[in-house]
mmCIF file of C-alpha atoms and ligand atoms in Angstrom:
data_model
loop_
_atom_site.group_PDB
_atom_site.id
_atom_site.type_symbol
_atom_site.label_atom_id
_atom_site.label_comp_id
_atom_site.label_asym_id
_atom_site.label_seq_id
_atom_site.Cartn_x
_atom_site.Cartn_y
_atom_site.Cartn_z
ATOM 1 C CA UNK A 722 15.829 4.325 18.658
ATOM 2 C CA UNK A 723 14.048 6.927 16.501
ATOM 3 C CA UNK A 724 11.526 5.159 14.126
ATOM 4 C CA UNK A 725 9.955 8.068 13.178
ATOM 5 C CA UNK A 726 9.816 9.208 9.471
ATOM 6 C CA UNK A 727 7.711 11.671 7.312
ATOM 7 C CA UNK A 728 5.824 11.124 3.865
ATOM 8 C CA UNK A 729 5.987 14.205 1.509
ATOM 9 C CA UNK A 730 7.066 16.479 4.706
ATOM 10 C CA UNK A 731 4.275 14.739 6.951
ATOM 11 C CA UNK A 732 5.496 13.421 9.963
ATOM 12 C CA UNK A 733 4.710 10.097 10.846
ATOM 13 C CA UNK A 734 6.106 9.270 14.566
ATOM 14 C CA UNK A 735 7.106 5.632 13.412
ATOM 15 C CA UNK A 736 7.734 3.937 9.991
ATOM 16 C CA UNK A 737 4.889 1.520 10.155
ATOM 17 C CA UNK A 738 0.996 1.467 8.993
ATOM 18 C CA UNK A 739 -1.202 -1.139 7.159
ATOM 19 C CA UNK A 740 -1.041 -1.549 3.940
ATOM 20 C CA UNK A 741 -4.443 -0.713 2.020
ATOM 21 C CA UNK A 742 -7.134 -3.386 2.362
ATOM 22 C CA UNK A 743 -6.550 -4.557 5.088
ATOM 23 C CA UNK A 744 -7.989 -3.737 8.600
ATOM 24 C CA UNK A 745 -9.389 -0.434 7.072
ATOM 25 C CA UNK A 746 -12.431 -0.970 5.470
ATOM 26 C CA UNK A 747 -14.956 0.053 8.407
ATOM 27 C CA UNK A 748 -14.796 2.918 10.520
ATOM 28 C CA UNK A 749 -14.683 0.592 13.833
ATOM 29 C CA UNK A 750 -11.154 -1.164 12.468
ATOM 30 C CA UNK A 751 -9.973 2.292 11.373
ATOM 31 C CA UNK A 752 -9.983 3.147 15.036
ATOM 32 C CA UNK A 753 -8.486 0.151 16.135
ATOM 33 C CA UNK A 754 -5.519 0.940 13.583
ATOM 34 C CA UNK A 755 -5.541 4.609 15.233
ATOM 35 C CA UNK A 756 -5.573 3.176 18.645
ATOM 36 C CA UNK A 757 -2.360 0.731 17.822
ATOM 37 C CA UNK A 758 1.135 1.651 17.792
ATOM 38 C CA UNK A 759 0.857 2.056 14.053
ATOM 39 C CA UNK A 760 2.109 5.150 12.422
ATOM 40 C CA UNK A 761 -0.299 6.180 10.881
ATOM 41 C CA UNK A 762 -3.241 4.211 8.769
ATOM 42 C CA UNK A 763 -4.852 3.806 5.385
ATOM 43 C CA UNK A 764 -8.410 2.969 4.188
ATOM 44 C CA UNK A 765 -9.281 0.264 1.864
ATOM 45 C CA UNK A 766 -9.487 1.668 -1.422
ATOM 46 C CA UNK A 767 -12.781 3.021 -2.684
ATOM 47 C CA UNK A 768 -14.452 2.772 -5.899
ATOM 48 C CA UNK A 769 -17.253 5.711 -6.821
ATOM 49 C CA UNK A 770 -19.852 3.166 -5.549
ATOM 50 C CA UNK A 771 -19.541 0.706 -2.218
ATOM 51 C CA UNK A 772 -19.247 -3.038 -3.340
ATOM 52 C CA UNK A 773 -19.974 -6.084 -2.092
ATOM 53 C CA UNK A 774 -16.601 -7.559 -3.708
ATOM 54 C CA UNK A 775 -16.046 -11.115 -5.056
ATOM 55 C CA UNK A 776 -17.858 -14.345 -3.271
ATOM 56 C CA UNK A 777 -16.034 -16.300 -0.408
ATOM 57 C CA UNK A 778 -13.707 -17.868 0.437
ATOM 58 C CA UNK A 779 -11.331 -14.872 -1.447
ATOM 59 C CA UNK A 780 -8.624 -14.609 1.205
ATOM 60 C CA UNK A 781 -6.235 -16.847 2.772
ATOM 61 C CA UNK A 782 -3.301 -17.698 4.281
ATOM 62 C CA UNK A 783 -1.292 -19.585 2.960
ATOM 63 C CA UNK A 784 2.428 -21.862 3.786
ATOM 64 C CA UNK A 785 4.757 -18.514 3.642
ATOM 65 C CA UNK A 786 1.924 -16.112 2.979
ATOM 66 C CA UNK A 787 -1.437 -15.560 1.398
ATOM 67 C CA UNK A 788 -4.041 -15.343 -1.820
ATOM 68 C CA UNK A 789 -6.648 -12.972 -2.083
ATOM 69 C CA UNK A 790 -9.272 -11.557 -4.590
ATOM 70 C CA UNK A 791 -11.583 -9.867 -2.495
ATOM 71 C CA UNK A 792 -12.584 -8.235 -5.213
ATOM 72 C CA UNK A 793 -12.879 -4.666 -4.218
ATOM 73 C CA UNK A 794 -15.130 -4.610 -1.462
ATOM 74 C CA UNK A 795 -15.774 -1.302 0.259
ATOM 75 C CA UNK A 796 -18.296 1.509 1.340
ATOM 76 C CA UNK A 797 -17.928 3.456 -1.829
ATOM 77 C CA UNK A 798 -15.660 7.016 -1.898
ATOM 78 C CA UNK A 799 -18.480 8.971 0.064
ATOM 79 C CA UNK A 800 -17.761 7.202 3.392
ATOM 80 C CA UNK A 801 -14.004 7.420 3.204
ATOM 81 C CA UNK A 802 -14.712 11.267 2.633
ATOM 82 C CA UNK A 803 -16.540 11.397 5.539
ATOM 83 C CA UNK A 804 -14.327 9.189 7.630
ATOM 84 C CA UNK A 805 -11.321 12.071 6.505
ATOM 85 C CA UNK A 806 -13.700 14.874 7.073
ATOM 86 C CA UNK A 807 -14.448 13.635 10.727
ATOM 87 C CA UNK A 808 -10.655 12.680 11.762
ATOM 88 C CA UNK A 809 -9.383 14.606 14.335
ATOM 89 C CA UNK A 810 -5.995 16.046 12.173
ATOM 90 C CA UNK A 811 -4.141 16.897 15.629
ATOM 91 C CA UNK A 812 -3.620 12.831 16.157
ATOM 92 C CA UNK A 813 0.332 12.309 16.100
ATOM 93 C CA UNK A 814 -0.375 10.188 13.222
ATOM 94 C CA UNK A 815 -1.593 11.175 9.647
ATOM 95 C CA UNK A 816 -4.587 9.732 7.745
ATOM 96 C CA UNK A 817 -3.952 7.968 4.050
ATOM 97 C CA UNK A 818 -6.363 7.664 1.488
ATOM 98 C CA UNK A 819 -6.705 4.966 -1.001
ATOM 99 C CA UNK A 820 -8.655 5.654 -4.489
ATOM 100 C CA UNK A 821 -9.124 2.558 -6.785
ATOM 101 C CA UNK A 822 -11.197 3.670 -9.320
ATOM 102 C CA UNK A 823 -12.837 1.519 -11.922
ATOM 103 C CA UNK A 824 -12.542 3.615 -14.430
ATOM 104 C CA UNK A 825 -10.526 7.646 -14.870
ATOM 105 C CA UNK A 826 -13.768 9.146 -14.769
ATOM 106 C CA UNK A 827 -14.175 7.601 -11.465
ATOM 107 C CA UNK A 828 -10.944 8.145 -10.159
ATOM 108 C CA UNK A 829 -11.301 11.951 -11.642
ATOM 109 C CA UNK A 830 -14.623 12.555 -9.873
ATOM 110 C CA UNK A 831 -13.360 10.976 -6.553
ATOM 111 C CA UNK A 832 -10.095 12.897 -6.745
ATOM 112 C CA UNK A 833 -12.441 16.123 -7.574
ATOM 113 C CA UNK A 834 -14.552 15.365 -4.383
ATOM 114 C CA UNK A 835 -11.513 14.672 -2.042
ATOM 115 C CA UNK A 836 -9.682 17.855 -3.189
ATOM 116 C CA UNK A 837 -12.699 20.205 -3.288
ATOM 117 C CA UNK A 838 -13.211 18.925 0.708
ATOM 118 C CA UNK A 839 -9.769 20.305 1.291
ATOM 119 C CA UNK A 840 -8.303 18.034 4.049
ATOM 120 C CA UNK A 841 -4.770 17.187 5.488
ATOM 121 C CA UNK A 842 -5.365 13.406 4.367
ATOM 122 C CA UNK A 843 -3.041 11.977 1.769
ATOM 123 C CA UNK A 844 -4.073 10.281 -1.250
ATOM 124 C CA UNK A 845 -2.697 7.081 -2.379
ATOM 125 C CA UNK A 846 -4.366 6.474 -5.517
ATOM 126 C CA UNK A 847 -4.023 2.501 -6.473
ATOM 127 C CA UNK A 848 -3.038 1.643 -9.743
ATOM 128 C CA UNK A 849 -2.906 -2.073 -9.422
ATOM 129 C CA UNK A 850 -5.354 -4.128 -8.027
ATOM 130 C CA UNK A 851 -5.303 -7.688 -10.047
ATOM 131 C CA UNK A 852 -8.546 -9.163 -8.764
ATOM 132 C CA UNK A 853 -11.278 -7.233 -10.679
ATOM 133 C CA UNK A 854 -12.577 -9.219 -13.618
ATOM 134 C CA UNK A 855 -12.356 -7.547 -16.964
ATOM 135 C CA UNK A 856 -10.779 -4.705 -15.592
ATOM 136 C CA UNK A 857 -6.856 -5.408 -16.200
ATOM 137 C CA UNK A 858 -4.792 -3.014 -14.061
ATOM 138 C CA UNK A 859 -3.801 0.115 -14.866
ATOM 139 C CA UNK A 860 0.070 -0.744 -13.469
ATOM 140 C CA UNK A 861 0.862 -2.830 -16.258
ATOM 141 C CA UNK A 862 -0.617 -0.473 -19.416
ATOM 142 C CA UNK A 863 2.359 2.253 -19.574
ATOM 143 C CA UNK A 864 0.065 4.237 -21.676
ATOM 144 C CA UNK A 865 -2.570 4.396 -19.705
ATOM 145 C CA UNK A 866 -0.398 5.117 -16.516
ATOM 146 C CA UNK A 867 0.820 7.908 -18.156
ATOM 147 C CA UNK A 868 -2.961 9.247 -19.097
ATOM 148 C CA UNK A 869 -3.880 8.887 -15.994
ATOM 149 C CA UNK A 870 -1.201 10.628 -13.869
ATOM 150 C CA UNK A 871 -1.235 13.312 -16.998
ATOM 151 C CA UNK A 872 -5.252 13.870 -15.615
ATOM 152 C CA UNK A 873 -4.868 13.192 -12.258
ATOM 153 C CA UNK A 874 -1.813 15.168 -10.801
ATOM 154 C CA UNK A 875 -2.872 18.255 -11.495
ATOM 155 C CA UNK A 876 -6.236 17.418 -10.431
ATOM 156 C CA UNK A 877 -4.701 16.569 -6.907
ATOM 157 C CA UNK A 878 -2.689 19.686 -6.660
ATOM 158 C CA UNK A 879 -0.614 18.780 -3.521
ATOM 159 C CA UNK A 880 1.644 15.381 -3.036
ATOM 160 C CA UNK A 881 0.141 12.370 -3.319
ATOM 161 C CA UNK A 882 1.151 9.084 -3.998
ATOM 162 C CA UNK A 883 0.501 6.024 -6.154
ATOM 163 C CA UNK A 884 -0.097 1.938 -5.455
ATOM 164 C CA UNK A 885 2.207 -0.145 -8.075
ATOM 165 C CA UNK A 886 1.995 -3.743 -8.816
ATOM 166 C CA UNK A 887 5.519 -5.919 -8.441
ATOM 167 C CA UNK A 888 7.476 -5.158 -11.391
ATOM 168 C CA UNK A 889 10.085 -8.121 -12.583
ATOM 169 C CA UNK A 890 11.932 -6.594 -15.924
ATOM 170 C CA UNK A 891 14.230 -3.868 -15.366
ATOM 171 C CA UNK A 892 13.153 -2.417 -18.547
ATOM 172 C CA UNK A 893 10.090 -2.236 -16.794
ATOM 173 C CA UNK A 894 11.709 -0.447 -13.766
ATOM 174 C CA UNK A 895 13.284 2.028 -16.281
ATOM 175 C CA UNK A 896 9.461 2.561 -18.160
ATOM 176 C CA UNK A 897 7.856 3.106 -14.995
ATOM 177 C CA UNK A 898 10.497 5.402 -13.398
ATOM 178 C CA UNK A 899 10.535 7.197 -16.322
ATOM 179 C CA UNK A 900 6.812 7.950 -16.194
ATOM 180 C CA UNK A 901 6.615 8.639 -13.037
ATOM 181 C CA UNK A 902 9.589 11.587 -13.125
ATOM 182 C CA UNK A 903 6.944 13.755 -15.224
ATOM 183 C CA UNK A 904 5.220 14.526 -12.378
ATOM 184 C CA UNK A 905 6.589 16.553 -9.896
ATOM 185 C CA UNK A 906 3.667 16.363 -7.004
ATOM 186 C CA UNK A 907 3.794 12.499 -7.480
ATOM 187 C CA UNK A 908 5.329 11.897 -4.169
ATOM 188 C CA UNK A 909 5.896 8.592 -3.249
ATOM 189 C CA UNK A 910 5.221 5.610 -4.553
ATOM 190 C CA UNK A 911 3.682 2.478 -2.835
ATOM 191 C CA UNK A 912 5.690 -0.684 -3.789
ATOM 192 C CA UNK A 913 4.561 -3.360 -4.022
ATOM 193 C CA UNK A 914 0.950 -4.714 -4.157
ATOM 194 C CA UNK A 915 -0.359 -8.491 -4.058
ATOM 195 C CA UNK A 916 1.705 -10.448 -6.682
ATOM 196 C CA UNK A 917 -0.863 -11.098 -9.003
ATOM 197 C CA UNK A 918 -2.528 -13.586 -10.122
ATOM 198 C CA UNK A 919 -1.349 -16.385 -8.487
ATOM 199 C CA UNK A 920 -3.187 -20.431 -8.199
ATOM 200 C CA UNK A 921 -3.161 -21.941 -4.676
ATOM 201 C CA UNK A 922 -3.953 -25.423 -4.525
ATOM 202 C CA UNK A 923 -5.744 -27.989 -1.762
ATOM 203 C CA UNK A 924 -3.638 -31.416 -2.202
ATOM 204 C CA UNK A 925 -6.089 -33.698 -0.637
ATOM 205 C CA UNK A 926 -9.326 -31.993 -2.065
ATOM 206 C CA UNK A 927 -7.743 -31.221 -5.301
ATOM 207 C CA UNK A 928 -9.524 -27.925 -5.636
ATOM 208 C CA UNK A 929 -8.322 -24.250 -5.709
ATOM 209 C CA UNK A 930 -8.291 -22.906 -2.021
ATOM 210 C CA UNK A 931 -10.438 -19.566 -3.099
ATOM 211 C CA UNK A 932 -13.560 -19.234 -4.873
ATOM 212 C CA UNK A 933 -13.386 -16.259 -7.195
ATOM 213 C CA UNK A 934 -11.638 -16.261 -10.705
ATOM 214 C CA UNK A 935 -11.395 -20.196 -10.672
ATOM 215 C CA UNK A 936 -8.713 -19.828 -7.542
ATOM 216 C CA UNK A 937 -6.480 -17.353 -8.809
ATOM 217 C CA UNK A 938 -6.006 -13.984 -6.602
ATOM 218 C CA UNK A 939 -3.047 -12.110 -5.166
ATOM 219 C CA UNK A 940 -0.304 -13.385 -3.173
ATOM 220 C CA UNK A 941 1.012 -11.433 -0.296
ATOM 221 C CA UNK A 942 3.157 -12.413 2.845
ATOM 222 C CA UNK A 943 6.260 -13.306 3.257
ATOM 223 C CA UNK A 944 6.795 -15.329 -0.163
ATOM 224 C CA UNK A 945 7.138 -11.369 -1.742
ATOM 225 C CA UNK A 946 9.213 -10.131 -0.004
ATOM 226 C CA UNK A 947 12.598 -10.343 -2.247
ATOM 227 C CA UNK A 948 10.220 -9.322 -4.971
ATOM 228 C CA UNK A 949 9.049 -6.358 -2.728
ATOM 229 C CA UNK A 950 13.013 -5.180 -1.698
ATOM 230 C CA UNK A 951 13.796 -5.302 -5.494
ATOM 231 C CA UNK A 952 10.976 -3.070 -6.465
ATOM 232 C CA UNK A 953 11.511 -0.515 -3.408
ATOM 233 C CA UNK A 954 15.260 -0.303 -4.607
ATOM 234 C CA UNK A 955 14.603 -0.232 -7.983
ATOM 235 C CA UNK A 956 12.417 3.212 -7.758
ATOM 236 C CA UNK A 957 14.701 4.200 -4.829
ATOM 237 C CA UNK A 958 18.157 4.460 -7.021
ATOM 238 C CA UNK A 959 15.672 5.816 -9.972
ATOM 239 C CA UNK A 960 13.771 8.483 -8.515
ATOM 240 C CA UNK A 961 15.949 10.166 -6.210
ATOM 241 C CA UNK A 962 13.452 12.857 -5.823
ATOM 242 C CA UNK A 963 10.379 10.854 -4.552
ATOM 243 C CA UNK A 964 10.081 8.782 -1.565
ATOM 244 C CA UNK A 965 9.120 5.049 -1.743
ATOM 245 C CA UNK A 966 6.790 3.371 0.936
ATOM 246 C CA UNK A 967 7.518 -0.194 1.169
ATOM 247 C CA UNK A 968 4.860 -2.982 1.438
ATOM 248 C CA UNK A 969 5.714 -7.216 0.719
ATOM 249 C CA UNK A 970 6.808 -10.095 3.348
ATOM 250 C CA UNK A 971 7.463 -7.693 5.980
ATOM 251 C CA UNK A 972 6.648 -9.744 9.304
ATOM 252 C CA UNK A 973 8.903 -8.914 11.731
ATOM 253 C CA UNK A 974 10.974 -6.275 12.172
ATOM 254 C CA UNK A 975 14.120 -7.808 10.309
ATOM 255 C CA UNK A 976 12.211 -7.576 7.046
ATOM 256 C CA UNK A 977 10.545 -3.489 7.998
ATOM 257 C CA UNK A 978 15.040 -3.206 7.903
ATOM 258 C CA UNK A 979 15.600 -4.447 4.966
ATOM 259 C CA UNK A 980 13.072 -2.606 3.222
ATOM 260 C CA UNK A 981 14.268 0.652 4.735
ATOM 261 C CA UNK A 982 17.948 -0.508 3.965
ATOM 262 C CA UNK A 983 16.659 -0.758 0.192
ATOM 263 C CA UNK A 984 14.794 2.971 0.183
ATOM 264 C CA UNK A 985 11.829 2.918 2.015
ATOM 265 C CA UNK A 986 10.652 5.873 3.579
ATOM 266 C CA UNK A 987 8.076 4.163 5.360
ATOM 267 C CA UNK A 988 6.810 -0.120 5.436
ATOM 268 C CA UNK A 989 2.994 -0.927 5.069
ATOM 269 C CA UNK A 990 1.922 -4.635 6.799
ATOM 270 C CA UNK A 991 -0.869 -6.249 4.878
ATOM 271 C CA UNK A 992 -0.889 -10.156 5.491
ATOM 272 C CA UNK A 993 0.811 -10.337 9.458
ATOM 273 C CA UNK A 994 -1.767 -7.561 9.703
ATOM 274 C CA UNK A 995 -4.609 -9.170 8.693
ATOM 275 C CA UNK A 996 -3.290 -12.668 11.157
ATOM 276 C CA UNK A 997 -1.650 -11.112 13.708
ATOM 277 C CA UNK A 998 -4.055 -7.848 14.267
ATOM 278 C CA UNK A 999 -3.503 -4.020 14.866
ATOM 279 C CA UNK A 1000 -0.961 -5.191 18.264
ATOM 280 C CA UNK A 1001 1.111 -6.497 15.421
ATOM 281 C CA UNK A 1002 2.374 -2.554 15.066
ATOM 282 C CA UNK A 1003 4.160 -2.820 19.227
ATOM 283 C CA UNK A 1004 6.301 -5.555 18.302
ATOM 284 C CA UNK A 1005 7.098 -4.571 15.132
ATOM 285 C CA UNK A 1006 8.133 -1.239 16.594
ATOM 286 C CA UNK A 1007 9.946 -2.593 19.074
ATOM 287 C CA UNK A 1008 12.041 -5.207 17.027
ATOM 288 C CA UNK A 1009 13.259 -2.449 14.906
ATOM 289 C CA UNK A 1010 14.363 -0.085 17.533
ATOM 290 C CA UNK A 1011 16.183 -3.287 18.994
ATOM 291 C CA UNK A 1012 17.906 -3.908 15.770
ATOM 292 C CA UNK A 1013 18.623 0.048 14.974
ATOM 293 C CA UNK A 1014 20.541 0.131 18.265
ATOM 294 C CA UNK A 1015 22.265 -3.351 18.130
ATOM 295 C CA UNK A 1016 23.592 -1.495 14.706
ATOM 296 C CA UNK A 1017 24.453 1.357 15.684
ATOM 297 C CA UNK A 1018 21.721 3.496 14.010
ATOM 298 C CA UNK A 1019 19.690 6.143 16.171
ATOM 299 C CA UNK A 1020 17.381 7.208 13.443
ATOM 300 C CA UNK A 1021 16.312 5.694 9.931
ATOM 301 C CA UNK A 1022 18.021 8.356 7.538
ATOM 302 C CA UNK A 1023 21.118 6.671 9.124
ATOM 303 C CA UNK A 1024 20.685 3.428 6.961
ATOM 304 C CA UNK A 1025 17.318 4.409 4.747
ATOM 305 C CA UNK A 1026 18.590 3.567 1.159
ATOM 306 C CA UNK A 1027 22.199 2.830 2.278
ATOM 307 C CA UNK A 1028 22.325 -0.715 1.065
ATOM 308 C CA UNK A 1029 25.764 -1.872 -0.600
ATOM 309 C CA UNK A 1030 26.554 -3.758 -3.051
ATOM 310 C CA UNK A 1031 29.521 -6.370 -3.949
HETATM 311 C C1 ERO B 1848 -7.918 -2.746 -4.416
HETATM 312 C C2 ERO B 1848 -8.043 -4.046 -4.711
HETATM 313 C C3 ERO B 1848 -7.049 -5.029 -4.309
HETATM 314 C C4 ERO B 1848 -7.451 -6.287 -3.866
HETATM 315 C C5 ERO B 1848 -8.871 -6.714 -3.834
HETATM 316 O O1 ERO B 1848 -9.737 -5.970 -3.310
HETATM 317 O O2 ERO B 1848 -9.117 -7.816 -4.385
HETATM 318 N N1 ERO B 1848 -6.533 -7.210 -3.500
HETATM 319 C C6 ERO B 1848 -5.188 -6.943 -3.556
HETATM 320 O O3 ERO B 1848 -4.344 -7.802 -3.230
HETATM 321 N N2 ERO B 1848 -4.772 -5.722 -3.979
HETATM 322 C C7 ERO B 1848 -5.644 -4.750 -4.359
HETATM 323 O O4 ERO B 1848 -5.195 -3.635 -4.753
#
């Protein structure tokens, strides 16, 4: 079957990639990610300056998934620029971008840097990561969405996309939508990030399995991923005019179909990525196609978004 998709008119020649964060912050697993049968790749997001991120242990799995608060760590906006300015743009797959700025000014000067380099690379600028301290994520402050995507789209000019946290109110899903339909070169939108803030637990030791933020970090894997369909199909039916990438519990390629079924234009790995590795992106391809043909479907916009209901 035919798995490939596009992103704001970019083809991609197959649905999957990783999500941001993982596999992607050095140049050396950025080319294992190009050398897989990934569809294209994205690099961890970058902050104005590289950081060391939050003390270990800050990531693992977990029964039915994972917790993380890694805290950010990455070699600072300059070496992602350079990384896009060196990428051969012929490759049959395209090159993402993640920004995760600490602050608009830094998001404003990256976005400034990235657009005054002029390259084919997308931006995906993340508005939700839960594991800085004292920096409470832009995905849940409305307000200061809106601010930011009121100073940053035009900035960006071209399509680009944003990063959003799980939502869990459909008043919520109405706010965000809502925003989100002001801007016309807003894209797509990456749903969803790490479930924040969650506590795992060692039974016999009695202690919190990570170190950072007395235990409590992310949670990714396959524990999300009803969370992450709802989400994808909530922006889906409410922004017919923007694509949705879909990223949560996706680890084999039964859950990359339901995510399409509910909207997705394309399905980011993070957690089977990080323990299963960049050959993760052949069997996921090939599970898909298996199930596409066993249902009939030759391409995705035969069942993208088509879900029913009772
Ligand atoms: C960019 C920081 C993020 C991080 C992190 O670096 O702690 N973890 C996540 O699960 N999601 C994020 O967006």
């Amino acid at each position: 079957a035919d798995l490939s998709t596009n992103i704001a008119g970019v083809p991609l020649p197959n649905v999957f990639f990783n999500a941001s964060g993982v596999w992607c912050q050095h140049e050396h697993e950025l080319q294992a990610l190009l050398e897989s049968q990934s569809g294209s790749l994205i690099t961890k997001s970058a902050t104005f300056e590289p950081r060391e991120g939050n003390p270990s242990p800050r990531y693992l799995p977990i029964p039915n998934g994972s917790i993380n608060s890694m805290g950010l760590p990455n070699e600072g906006y300059e070496y992602y620029l350079n990384y896009a300015r060196k990428f051969d743009y012929s490759h049959t797959k395209p090159l993402f971008i993640s920004l995760s700025g600490l602050s608009l000014a830094d998001n404003v000067k990256m976005v400034e840097a990235f657009v005054a380099a002029d390259l084919p690379c997308m931006l995906e600028i993340n508005f939700s990561c839960p594991n800085v301290p004292g920096k409470p994520q832009l995905g849940y402050d409305i307000e200061a969405m809106d601010n930011a995507l009121a100073t940053l789209a035009p900035l960006v000019k071209k399509p680009f996309g944003i990063k959003l946290p799980p939502y869990f109110d459909i008043a919520h899903f109405d706010q965000v939508a809502g925003v989100c339909q002001k801007y016309d070169n807003l894209a797509f939108l990456t749903c969803v990030n790490s479930v924040g803030n969650g506590l795992a637990i060692d039974f016999e030791t009695e202690t919190a399995l990570i170190k950072p933020k007395d235990g409590f970090g992310g949670l990714g894997g396959a524990m999300i991923l009803n969370t992450a369909l709802a989400n994808v199909n909530a922006f889906h039916r409410r922004l017919p005019g923007k694509q949705v990438i879909g990223v949560g519990g996706v680890t084999s390629g039964k859950e990359a179909f339901l995510h399409i079924l509910a909207g997705a234009s394309a399905v980011q790995i993070g957690t089977q990525l990080k323990e299963e590795g960049p050959a993760l992106f052949e069997r996921l391809n090939k599970e898909l196609s298996d199930i596409m043909m066993a249902k009939g479907y030759n391409s995705i916009e035969d069942f993208r978004g088509k879900v029913k209901t009772l």
